[in-house]
């Protein structure tokens, strides 16, 4: 789109409020306002979306794969394009392709592929999430323990070399294999440091948050639990207001009751936001795939290793929003914020994404009243039509 365009007839949620009888006005790839149909400028092209819901595009900060592709298997720009396109079909307009613990060489190829994806402006590509290898073996989850190791200077330099390259870059680390000085260096470079796959105690997490850690990776999973004498990582994530926390809303990784408790307990301004932790199965008919040479099995909405260990998730963002709304009894607007505004805040991209406000990117989703997909728009362009 190059001329002004208006989406008309839909009920609009801008990330703060609902608007009825209004139109979303776009100029190129940017939102210029929400206004009554009668106030649209002369010559505006209109696109009817009668009876639909128009909501901010979903932002997923932890996506391991999609469309039959795992980032650990393929790190080229075409793989990243495939992953982004697969998730766009479910309303995700910005995501961080996520590399699970792997070798230094695979990480280097991932960063190179990400640089190319940024250069080619791949729709939906926000940046990279490096989940490991600097984690705790005690809380490894599905990560290969043989590849987990301490962060050294070469690791730090490789990540610092990404400063300013992407719209957002996240690294998940554990205090067991990193120092507060390393976290501070990453944070000062604008890299989002997330704490996860760790058995650390509350006081340690406090120190790492003071050093610059901003988020916690998949709350409750692969971390020390909340105890009555040792609050653990879970307690720290809920108590420390500066920390945001991702959560997998599929009903398998975290019980709905625990999710509800966490949402009510979280100190702000940091928020709990939805991540899918999706694997290659999203948008594909795969029944199994390989991760670091180990087979992952897909059955009844779960992905597991042979021993039953959960290995990522088989859920998309729209299904996650529906879960939060229907199973957690959250108001729809709050469930939508958990998938758009809150991850935008956590990733530091709220000045461009996560809400439908003037000057922000025209990234949005049209849904039916029954919360089924209608279409996905990135930068004012329709990239998926149901």
PDB file of N, CA and C in Angstrom, residues 104-183:
ATOM      1  N   UNK A 104      29.127 -23.612  18.804  1.00  0.00           N
ATOM      2  CA  UNK A 104      29.541 -22.250  18.457  1.00  0.00           C
ATOM      3  C   UNK A 104      29.339 -22.017  16.963  1.00  0.00           C
ATOM      4  N   UNK A 105      29.636 -23.042  16.144  1.00  0.00           N
ATOM      5  CA  UNK A 105      29.521 -22.901  14.692  1.00  0.00           C
ATOM      6  C   UNK A 105      28.069 -22.725  14.259  1.00  0.00           C
ATOM      7  N   UNK A 106      27.154 -23.488  14.851  1.00  0.00           N
ATOM      8  CA  UNK A 106      25.738 -23.360  14.512  1.00  0.00           C
ATOM      9  C   UNK A 106      25.226 -21.990  14.929  1.00  0.00           C
ATOM     10  N   UNK A 107      25.683 -21.525  16.074  1.00  0.00           N
ATOM     11  CA  UNK A 107      25.265 -20.187  16.506  1.00  0.00           C
ATOM     12  C   UNK A 107      25.768 -19.118  15.538  1.00  0.00           C
ATOM     13  N   UNK A 108      27.003 -19.265  15.080  1.00  0.00           N
ATOM     14  CA  UNK A 108      27.554 -18.293  14.129  1.00  0.00           C
ATOM     15  C   UNK A 108      26.744 -18.278  12.841  1.00  0.00           C
ATOM     16  N   UNK A 109      26.327 -19.467  12.370  1.00  0.00           N
ATOM     17  CA  UNK A 109      25.515 -19.519  11.149  1.00  0.00           C
ATOM     18  C   UNK A 109      24.130 -18.927  11.391  1.00  0.00           C
ATOM     19  N   UNK A 110      23.606 -19.096  12.594  1.00  0.00           N
ATOM     20  CA  UNK A 110      22.306 -18.517  12.931  1.00  0.00           C
ATOM     21  C   UNK A 110      22.374 -16.995  12.893  1.00  0.00           C
ATOM     22  N   UNK A 111      23.419 -16.437  13.463  1.00  0.00           N
ATOM     23  CA  UNK A 111      23.574 -14.978  13.456  1.00  0.00           C
ATOM     24  C   UNK A 111      23.741 -14.479  12.029  1.00  0.00           C
ATOM     25  N   UNK A 112      24.500 -15.207  11.210  1.00  0.00           N
ATOM     26  CA  UNK A 112      24.664 -14.816   9.807  1.00  0.00           C
ATOM     27  C   UNK A 112      23.336 -14.868   9.066  1.00  0.00           C
ATOM     28  N   UNK A 113      22.542 -15.925   9.311  1.00  0.00           N
ATOM     29  CA  UNK A 113      21.230 -16.031   8.681  1.00  0.00           C
ATOM     30  C   UNK A 113      20.301 -14.923   9.144  1.00  0.00           C
ATOM     31  N   UNK A 114      20.400 -14.573  10.426  1.00  0.00           N
ATOM     32  CA  UNK A 114      19.587 -13.479  10.942  1.00  0.00           C
ATOM     33  C   UNK A 114      19.962 -12.147  10.321  1.00  0.00           C
ATOM     34  N   UNK A 115      21.250 -11.926  10.134  1.00  0.00           N
ATOM     35  CA  UNK A 115      21.696 -10.692   9.478  1.00  0.00           C
ATOM     36  C   UNK A 115      21.127 -10.600   8.062  1.00  0.00           C
ATOM     37  N   UNK A 116      21.112 -11.725   7.358  1.00  0.00           N
ATOM     38  CA  UNK A 116      20.582 -11.726   6.000  1.00  0.00           C
ATOM     39  C   UNK A 116      19.073 -11.494   6.008  1.00  0.00           C
ATOM     40  N   UNK A 117      18.379 -12.100   6.975  1.00  0.00           N
ATOM     41  CA  UNK A 117      16.930 -11.901   7.085  1.00  0.00           C
ATOM     42  C   UNK A 117      16.609 -10.433   7.362  1.00  0.00           C
ATOM     43  N   UNK A 118      17.412  -9.793   8.182  1.00  0.00           N
ATOM     44  CA  UNK A 118      17.226  -8.371   8.455  1.00  0.00           C
ATOM     45  C   UNK A 118      17.491  -7.556   7.185  1.00  0.00           C
ATOM     46  N   UNK A 119      18.557  -7.892   6.459  1.00  0.00           N
ATOM     47  CA  UNK A 119      18.903  -7.162   5.236  1.00  0.00           C
ATOM     48  C   UNK A 119      17.810  -7.287   4.185  1.00  0.00           C
ATOM     49  N   UNK A 120      17.169  -8.461   4.121  1.00  0.00           N
ATOM     50  CA  UNK A 120      16.124  -8.694   3.137  1.00  0.00           C
ATOM     51  C   UNK A 120      14.738  -8.312   3.650  1.00  0.00           C
ATOM     52  N   UNK A 121      14.681  -7.794   4.876  1.00  0.00           N
ATOM     53  CA  UNK A 121      13.411  -7.348   5.454  1.00  0.00           C
ATOM     54  C   UNK A 121      12.351  -8.451   5.402  1.00  0.00           C
ATOM     55  N   UNK A 122      12.717  -9.638   5.852  1.00  0.00           N
ATOM     56  CA  UNK A 122      11.784 -10.766   5.866  1.00  0.00           C
ATOM     57  C   UNK A 122      10.572 -10.412   6.717  1.00  0.00           C
ATOM     58  N   UNK A 123       9.360 -10.493   6.171  1.00  0.00           N
ATOM     59  CA  UNK A 123       8.160 -10.132   6.944  1.00  0.00           C
ATOM     60  C   UNK A 123       8.040 -10.951   8.227  1.00  0.00           C
ATOM     61  N   UNK A 124       7.892 -10.260   9.340  1.00  0.00           N
ATOM     62  CA  UNK A 124       7.723 -10.926  10.623  1.00  0.00           C
ATOM     63  C   UNK A 124       8.997 -11.151  11.400  1.00  0.00           C
ATOM     64  N   UNK A 125      10.150 -10.967  10.758  1.00  0.00           N
ATOM     65  CA  UNK A 125      11.420 -11.209  11.448  1.00  0.00           C
ATOM     66  C   UNK A 125      11.768 -10.021  12.329  1.00  0.00           C
ATOM     67  N   UNK A 126      11.874 -10.255  13.637  1.00  0.00           N
ATOM     68  CA  UNK A 126      12.171  -9.191  14.586  1.00  0.00           C
ATOM     69  C   UNK A 126      13.632  -9.219  15.027  1.00  0.00           C
ATOM     70  N   UNK A 127      14.208 -10.408  15.065  1.00  0.00           N
ATOM     71  CA  UNK A 127      15.567 -10.594  15.546  1.00  0.00           C
ATOM     72  C   UNK A 127      15.768 -12.030  15.963  1.00  0.00           C
ATOM     73  N   UNK A 128      16.733 -12.287  16.833  1.00  0.00           N
ATOM     74  CA  UNK A 128      17.056 -13.650  17.234  1.00  0.00           C
ATOM     75  C   UNK A 128      16.942 -13.826  18.747  1.00  0.00           C
ATOM     76  N   UNK A 129      16.671 -15.065  19.140  1.00  0.00           N
ATOM     77  CA  UNK A 129      16.716 -15.474  20.543  1.00  0.00           C
ATOM     78  C   UNK A 129      17.673 -16.655  20.628  1.00  0.00           C
ATOM     79  N   UNK A 130      18.754 -16.484  21.357  1.00  0.00           N
ATOM     80  CA  UNK A 130      19.718 -17.561  21.580  1.00  0.00           C
ATOM     81  C   UNK A 130      19.444 -18.157  22.952  1.00  0.00           C
ATOM     82  N   UNK A 131      18.809 -19.314  22.969  1.00  0.00           N
ATOM     83  CA  UNK A 131      18.437 -19.970  24.232  1.00  0.00           C
ATOM     84  C   UNK A 131      19.526 -20.984  24.577  1.00  0.00           C
ATOM     85  N   UNK A 132      20.532 -20.555  25.308  1.00  0.00           N
ATOM     86  CA  UNK A 132      21.677 -21.386  25.589  1.00  0.00           C
ATOM     87  C   UNK A 132      22.839 -21.017  24.688  1.00  0.00           C
ATOM     88  N   UNK A 133      23.989 -21.690  24.821  1.00  0.00           N
ATOM     89  CA  UNK A 133      24.226 -22.911  25.595  1.00  0.00           C
ATOM     90  C   UNK A 133      24.631 -22.693  27.044  1.00  0.00           C
ATOM     91  N   UNK A 134      24.531 -21.447  27.541  1.00  0.00           N
ATOM     92  CA  UNK A 134      25.071 -21.121  28.869  1.00  0.00           C
ATOM     93  C   UNK A 134      23.987 -21.288  29.921  1.00  0.00           C
ATOM     94  N   UNK A 135      23.566 -22.524  30.104  1.00  0.00           N
ATOM     95  CA  UNK A 135      22.456 -22.872  30.983  1.00  0.00           C
ATOM     96  C   UNK A 135      22.940 -23.774  32.110  1.00  0.00           C
ATOM     97  N   UNK A 136      22.014 -24.234  32.929  1.00  0.00           N
ATOM     98  CA  UNK A 136      22.336 -25.161  34.008  1.00  0.00           C
ATOM     99  C   UNK A 136      21.974 -26.589  33.587  1.00  0.00           C
ATOM    100  N   UNK A 137      22.915 -27.494  33.716  1.00  0.00           N
ATOM    101  CA  UNK A 137      22.634 -28.896  33.387  1.00  0.00           C
ATOM    102  C   UNK A 137      21.534 -29.449  34.291  1.00  0.00           C
ATOM    103  N   UNK A 138      21.487 -28.969  35.521  1.00  0.00           N
ATOM    104  CA  UNK A 138      20.475 -29.452  36.466  1.00  0.00           C
ATOM    105  C   UNK A 138      19.059 -29.106  36.015  1.00  0.00           C
ATOM    106  N   UNK A 139      18.921 -28.052  35.202  1.00  0.00           N
ATOM    107  CA  UNK A 139      17.606 -27.640  34.707  1.00  0.00           C
ATOM    108  C   UNK A 139      17.618 -27.584  33.178  1.00  0.00           C
ATOM    109  N   UNK A 140      18.209 -28.604  32.577  1.00  0.00           N
ATOM    110  CA  UNK A 140      18.438 -28.593  31.128  1.00  0.00           C
ATOM    111  C   UNK A 140      17.172 -28.754  30.313  1.00  0.00           C
ATOM    112  N   UNK A 141      16.125 -29.387  30.852  1.00  0.00           N
ATOM    113  CA  UNK A 141      14.941 -29.675  30.050  1.00  0.00           C
ATOM    114  C   UNK A 141      15.312 -30.543  28.874  1.00  0.00           C
ATOM    115  N   UNK A 142      14.928 -30.131  27.659  1.00  0.00           N
ATOM    116  CA  UNK A 142      15.233 -30.909  26.453  1.00  0.00           C
ATOM    117  C   UNK A 142      16.557 -30.508  25.817  1.00  0.00           C
ATOM    118  N   UNK A 143      17.306 -29.598  26.436  1.00  0.00           N
ATOM    119  CA  UNK A 143      18.598 -29.183  25.884  1.00  0.00           C
ATOM    120  C   UNK A 143      19.630 -30.292  26.082  1.00  0.00           C
ATOM    121  N   UNK A 144      20.510 -30.447  25.109  1.00  0.00           N
ATOM    122  CA  UNK A 144      21.535 -31.489  25.151  1.00  0.00           C
ATOM    123  C   UNK A 144      22.595 -31.106  26.177  1.00  0.00           C
ATOM    124  N   UNK A 145      22.739 -31.877  27.262  1.00  0.00           N
ATOM    125  CA  UNK A 145      23.707 -31.506  28.310  1.00  0.00           C
ATOM    126  C   UNK A 145      25.152 -31.491  27.808  1.00  0.00           C
ATOM    127  N   UNK A 146      25.433 -32.266  26.760  1.00  0.00           N
ATOM    128  CA  UNK A 146      26.802 -32.310  26.232  1.00  0.00           C
ATOM    129  C   UNK A 146      27.203 -30.991  25.580  1.00  0.00           C
ATOM    130  N   UNK A 147      26.206 -30.151  25.243  1.00  0.00           N
ATOM    131  CA  UNK A 147      26.484 -28.885  24.565  1.00  0.00           C
ATOM    132  C   UNK A 147      26.405 -27.678  25.503  1.00  0.00           C
ATOM    133  N   UNK A 148      25.984 -27.894  26.734  1.00  0.00           N
ATOM    134  CA  UNK A 148      25.887 -26.813  27.709  1.00  0.00           C
ATOM    135  C   UNK A 148      27.271 -26.505  28.258  1.00  0.00           C
ATOM    136  N   UNK A 149      27.604 -25.211  28.361  1.00  0.00           N
ATOM    137  CA  UNK A 149      28.950 -24.827  28.807  1.00  0.00           C
ATOM    138  C   UNK A 149      28.943 -23.392  29.334  1.00  0.00           C
ATOM    139  N   UNK A 150      30.005 -23.009  30.059  1.00  0.00           N
ATOM    140  CA  UNK A 150      30.107 -21.638  30.559  1.00  0.00           C
ATOM    141  C   UNK A 150      30.314 -20.652  29.414  1.00  0.00           C
ATOM    142  N   UNK A 151      29.889 -19.414  29.616  1.00  0.00           N
ATOM    143  CA  UNK A 151      30.152 -18.362  28.649  1.00  0.00           C
ATOM    144  C   UNK A 151      31.603 -17.901  28.784  1.00  0.00           C
ATOM    145  N   UNK A 152      32.331 -17.895  27.663  1.00  0.00           N
ATOM    146  CA  UNK A 152      33.684 -17.366  27.686  1.00  0.00           C
ATOM    147  C   UNK A 152      33.746 -16.072  26.873  1.00  0.00           C
ATOM    148  N   UNK A 153      34.942 -15.515  26.731  1.00  0.00           N
ATOM    149  CA  UNK A 153      35.067 -14.227  26.060  1.00  0.00           C
ATOM    150  C   UNK A 153      34.647 -14.302  24.601  1.00  0.00           C
ATOM    151  N   UNK A 154      34.946 -15.433  23.939  1.00  0.00           N
ATOM    152  CA  UNK A 154      34.549 -15.576  22.535  1.00  0.00           C
ATOM    153  C   UNK A 154      33.032 -15.589  22.387  1.00  0.00           C
ATOM    154  N   UNK A 155      32.356 -16.235  23.330  1.00  0.00           N
ATOM    155  CA  UNK A 155      30.884 -16.240  23.315  1.00  0.00           C
ATOM    156  C   UNK A 155      30.352 -14.821  23.496  1.00  0.00           C
ATOM    157  N   UNK A 156      30.896 -14.129  24.471  1.00  0.00           N
ATOM    158  CA  UNK A 156      30.439 -12.763  24.746  1.00  0.00           C
ATOM    159  C   UNK A 156      30.683 -11.863  23.543  1.00  0.00           C
ATOM    160  N   UNK A 157      31.859 -11.990  22.934  1.00  0.00           N
ATOM    161  CA  UNK A 157      32.183 -11.151  21.778  1.00  0.00           C
ATOM    162  C   UNK A 157      31.241 -11.422  20.608  1.00  0.00           C
ATOM    163  N   UNK A 158      30.881 -12.693  20.408  1.00  0.00           N
ATOM    164  CA  UNK A 158      29.991 -13.047  19.298  1.00  0.00           C
ATOM    165  C   UNK A 158      28.629 -12.395  19.460  1.00  0.00           C
ATOM    166  N   UNK A 159      28.143 -12.333  20.695  1.00  0.00           N
ATOM    167  CA  UNK A 159      26.844 -11.712  20.935  1.00  0.00           C
ATOM    168  C   UNK A 159      26.933 -10.188  20.896  1.00  0.00           C
ATOM    169  N   UNK A 160      28.002  -9.636  21.450  1.00  0.00           N
ATOM    170  CA  UNK A 160      28.157  -8.181  21.430  1.00  0.00           C
ATOM    171  C   UNK A 160      28.316  -7.658  20.013  1.00  0.00           C
ATOM    172  N   UNK A 161      28.813  -8.508  19.113  1.00  0.00           N
ATOM    173  CA  UNK A 161      28.947  -8.100  17.712  1.00  0.00           C
ATOM    174  C   UNK A 161      27.590  -7.897  17.048  1.00  0.00           C
ATOM    175  N   UNK A 162      26.520  -8.354  17.695  1.00  0.00           N
ATOM    176  CA  UNK A 162      25.168  -8.178  17.157  1.00  0.00           C
ATOM    177  C   UNK A 162      24.523  -6.875  17.621  1.00  0.00           C
ATOM    178  N   UNK A 163      25.245  -6.087  18.389  1.00  0.00           N
ATOM    179  CA  UNK A 163      24.699  -4.832  18.900  1.00  0.00           C
ATOM    180  C   UNK A 163      24.178  -3.954  17.761  1.00  0.00           C
ATOM    181  N   UNK A 164      22.917  -3.588  17.858  1.00  0.00           N
ATOM    182  CA  UNK A 164      22.320  -2.694  16.880  1.00  0.00           C
ATOM    183  C   UNK A 164      21.940  -3.329  15.558  1.00  0.00           C
ATOM    184  N   UNK A 165      22.177  -4.631  15.400  1.00  0.00           N
ATOM    185  CA  UNK A 165      21.896  -5.294  14.120  1.00  0.00           C
ATOM    186  C   UNK A 165      20.402  -5.557  13.956  1.00  0.00           C
ATOM    187  N   UNK A 166      19.756  -6.033  15.010  1.00  0.00           N
ATOM    188  CA  UNK A 166      18.363  -6.470  14.940  1.00  0.00           C
ATOM    189  C   UNK A 166      17.449  -5.492  15.683  1.00  0.00           C
ATOM    190  N   UNK A 167      16.155  -5.579  15.394  1.00  0.00           N
ATOM    191  CA  UNK A 167      15.187  -4.791  16.152  1.00  0.00           C
ATOM    192  C   UNK A 167      15.162  -5.235  17.612  1.00  0.00           C
ATOM    193  N   UNK A 168      15.387  -6.530  17.832  1.00  0.00           N
ATOM    194  CA  UNK A 168      15.479  -7.060  19.191  1.00  0.00           C
ATOM    195  C   UNK A 168      16.347  -8.315  19.153  1.00  0.00           C
ATOM    196  N   UNK A 169      17.120  -8.505  20.198  1.00  0.00           N
ATOM    197  CA  UNK A 169      17.902  -9.729  20.341  1.00  0.00           C
ATOM    198  C   UNK A 169      17.845 -10.164  21.795  1.00  0.00           C
ATOM    199  N   UNK A 170      17.540 -11.423  22.008  1.00  0.00           N
ATOM    200  CA  UNK A 170      17.402 -11.975  23.351  1.00  0.00           C
ATOM    201  C   UNK A 170      18.345 -13.153  23.524  1.00  0.00           C
ATOM    202  N   UNK A 171      18.923 -13.274  24.720  1.00  0.00           N
ATOM    203  CA  UNK A 171      19.727 -14.453  25.049  1.00  0.00           C
ATOM    204  C   UNK A 171      19.240 -14.997  26.384  1.00  0.00           C
ATOM    205  N   UNK A 172      18.998 -16.297  26.433  1.00  0.00           N
ATOM    206  CA  UNK A 172      18.639 -16.947  27.689  1.00  0.00           C
ATOM    207  C   UNK A 172      19.888 -17.566  28.300  1.00  0.00           C
ATOM    208  N   UNK A 173      20.171 -17.191  29.544  1.00  0.00           N
ATOM    209  CA  UNK A 173      21.351 -17.687  30.247  1.00  0.00           C
ATOM    210  C   UNK A 173      20.954 -18.100  31.655  1.00  0.00           C
ATOM    211  N   UNK A 174      21.839 -18.875  32.283  1.00  0.00           N
ATOM    212  CA  UNK A 174      21.674 -19.265  33.678  1.00  0.00           C
ATOM    213  C   UNK A 174      22.845 -18.711  34.484  1.00  0.00           C
ATOM    214  N   UNK A 175      22.599 -18.252  35.689  1.00  0.00           N
ATOM    215  CA  UNK A 175      23.701 -17.765  36.528  1.00  0.00           C
ATOM    216  C   UNK A 175      24.785 -18.819  36.754  1.00  0.00           C
ATOM    217  N   UNK A 176      24.423 -20.090  36.691  1.00  0.00           N
ATOM    218  CA  UNK A 176      25.419 -21.142  36.908  1.00  0.00           C
ATOM    219  C   UNK A 176      26.546 -21.094  35.885  1.00  0.00           C
ATOM    220  N   UNK A 177      26.280 -20.563  34.697  1.00  0.00           N
ATOM    221  CA  UNK A 177      27.285 -20.569  33.636  1.00  0.00           C
ATOM    222  C   UNK A 177      27.552 -19.184  33.041  1.00  0.00           C
ATOM    223  N   UNK A 178      27.177 -18.139  33.783  1.00  0.00           N
ATOM    224  CA  UNK A 178      27.488 -16.768  33.373  1.00  0.00           C
ATOM    225  C   UNK A 178      27.825 -15.953  34.619  1.00  0.00           C
ATOM    226  N   UNK A 179      28.377 -14.763  34.414  1.00  0.00           N
ATOM    227  CA  UNK A 179      28.669 -13.855  35.519  1.00  0.00           C
ATOM    228  C   UNK A 179      27.801 -12.611  35.401  1.00  0.00           C
ATOM    229  N   UNK A 180      27.673 -11.886  36.510  1.00  0.00           N
ATOM    230  CA  UNK A 180      26.913 -10.635  36.462  1.00  0.00           C
ATOM    231  C   UNK A 180      27.612  -9.615  35.562  1.00  0.00           C
ATOM    232  N   UNK A 181      28.944  -9.679  35.477  1.00  0.00           N
ATOM    233  CA  UNK A 181      29.671  -8.768  34.588  1.00  0.00           C
ATOM    234  C   UNK A 181      29.316  -9.027  33.131  1.00  0.00           C
ATOM    235  N   UNK A 182      29.177 -10.304  32.753  1.00  0.00           N
ATOM    236  CA  UNK A 182      28.784 -10.636  31.381  1.00  0.00           C
ATOM    237  C   UNK A 182      27.365 -10.164  31.093  1.00  0.00           C
ATOM    238  N   UNK A 183      26.479 -10.375  32.047  1.00  0.00           N
ATOM    239  CA  UNK A 183      25.096  -9.918  31.877  1.00  0.00           C
ATOM    240  C   UNK A 183      25.053  -8.402  31.731  1.00  0.00           C
TER     241      UNK A 183
END
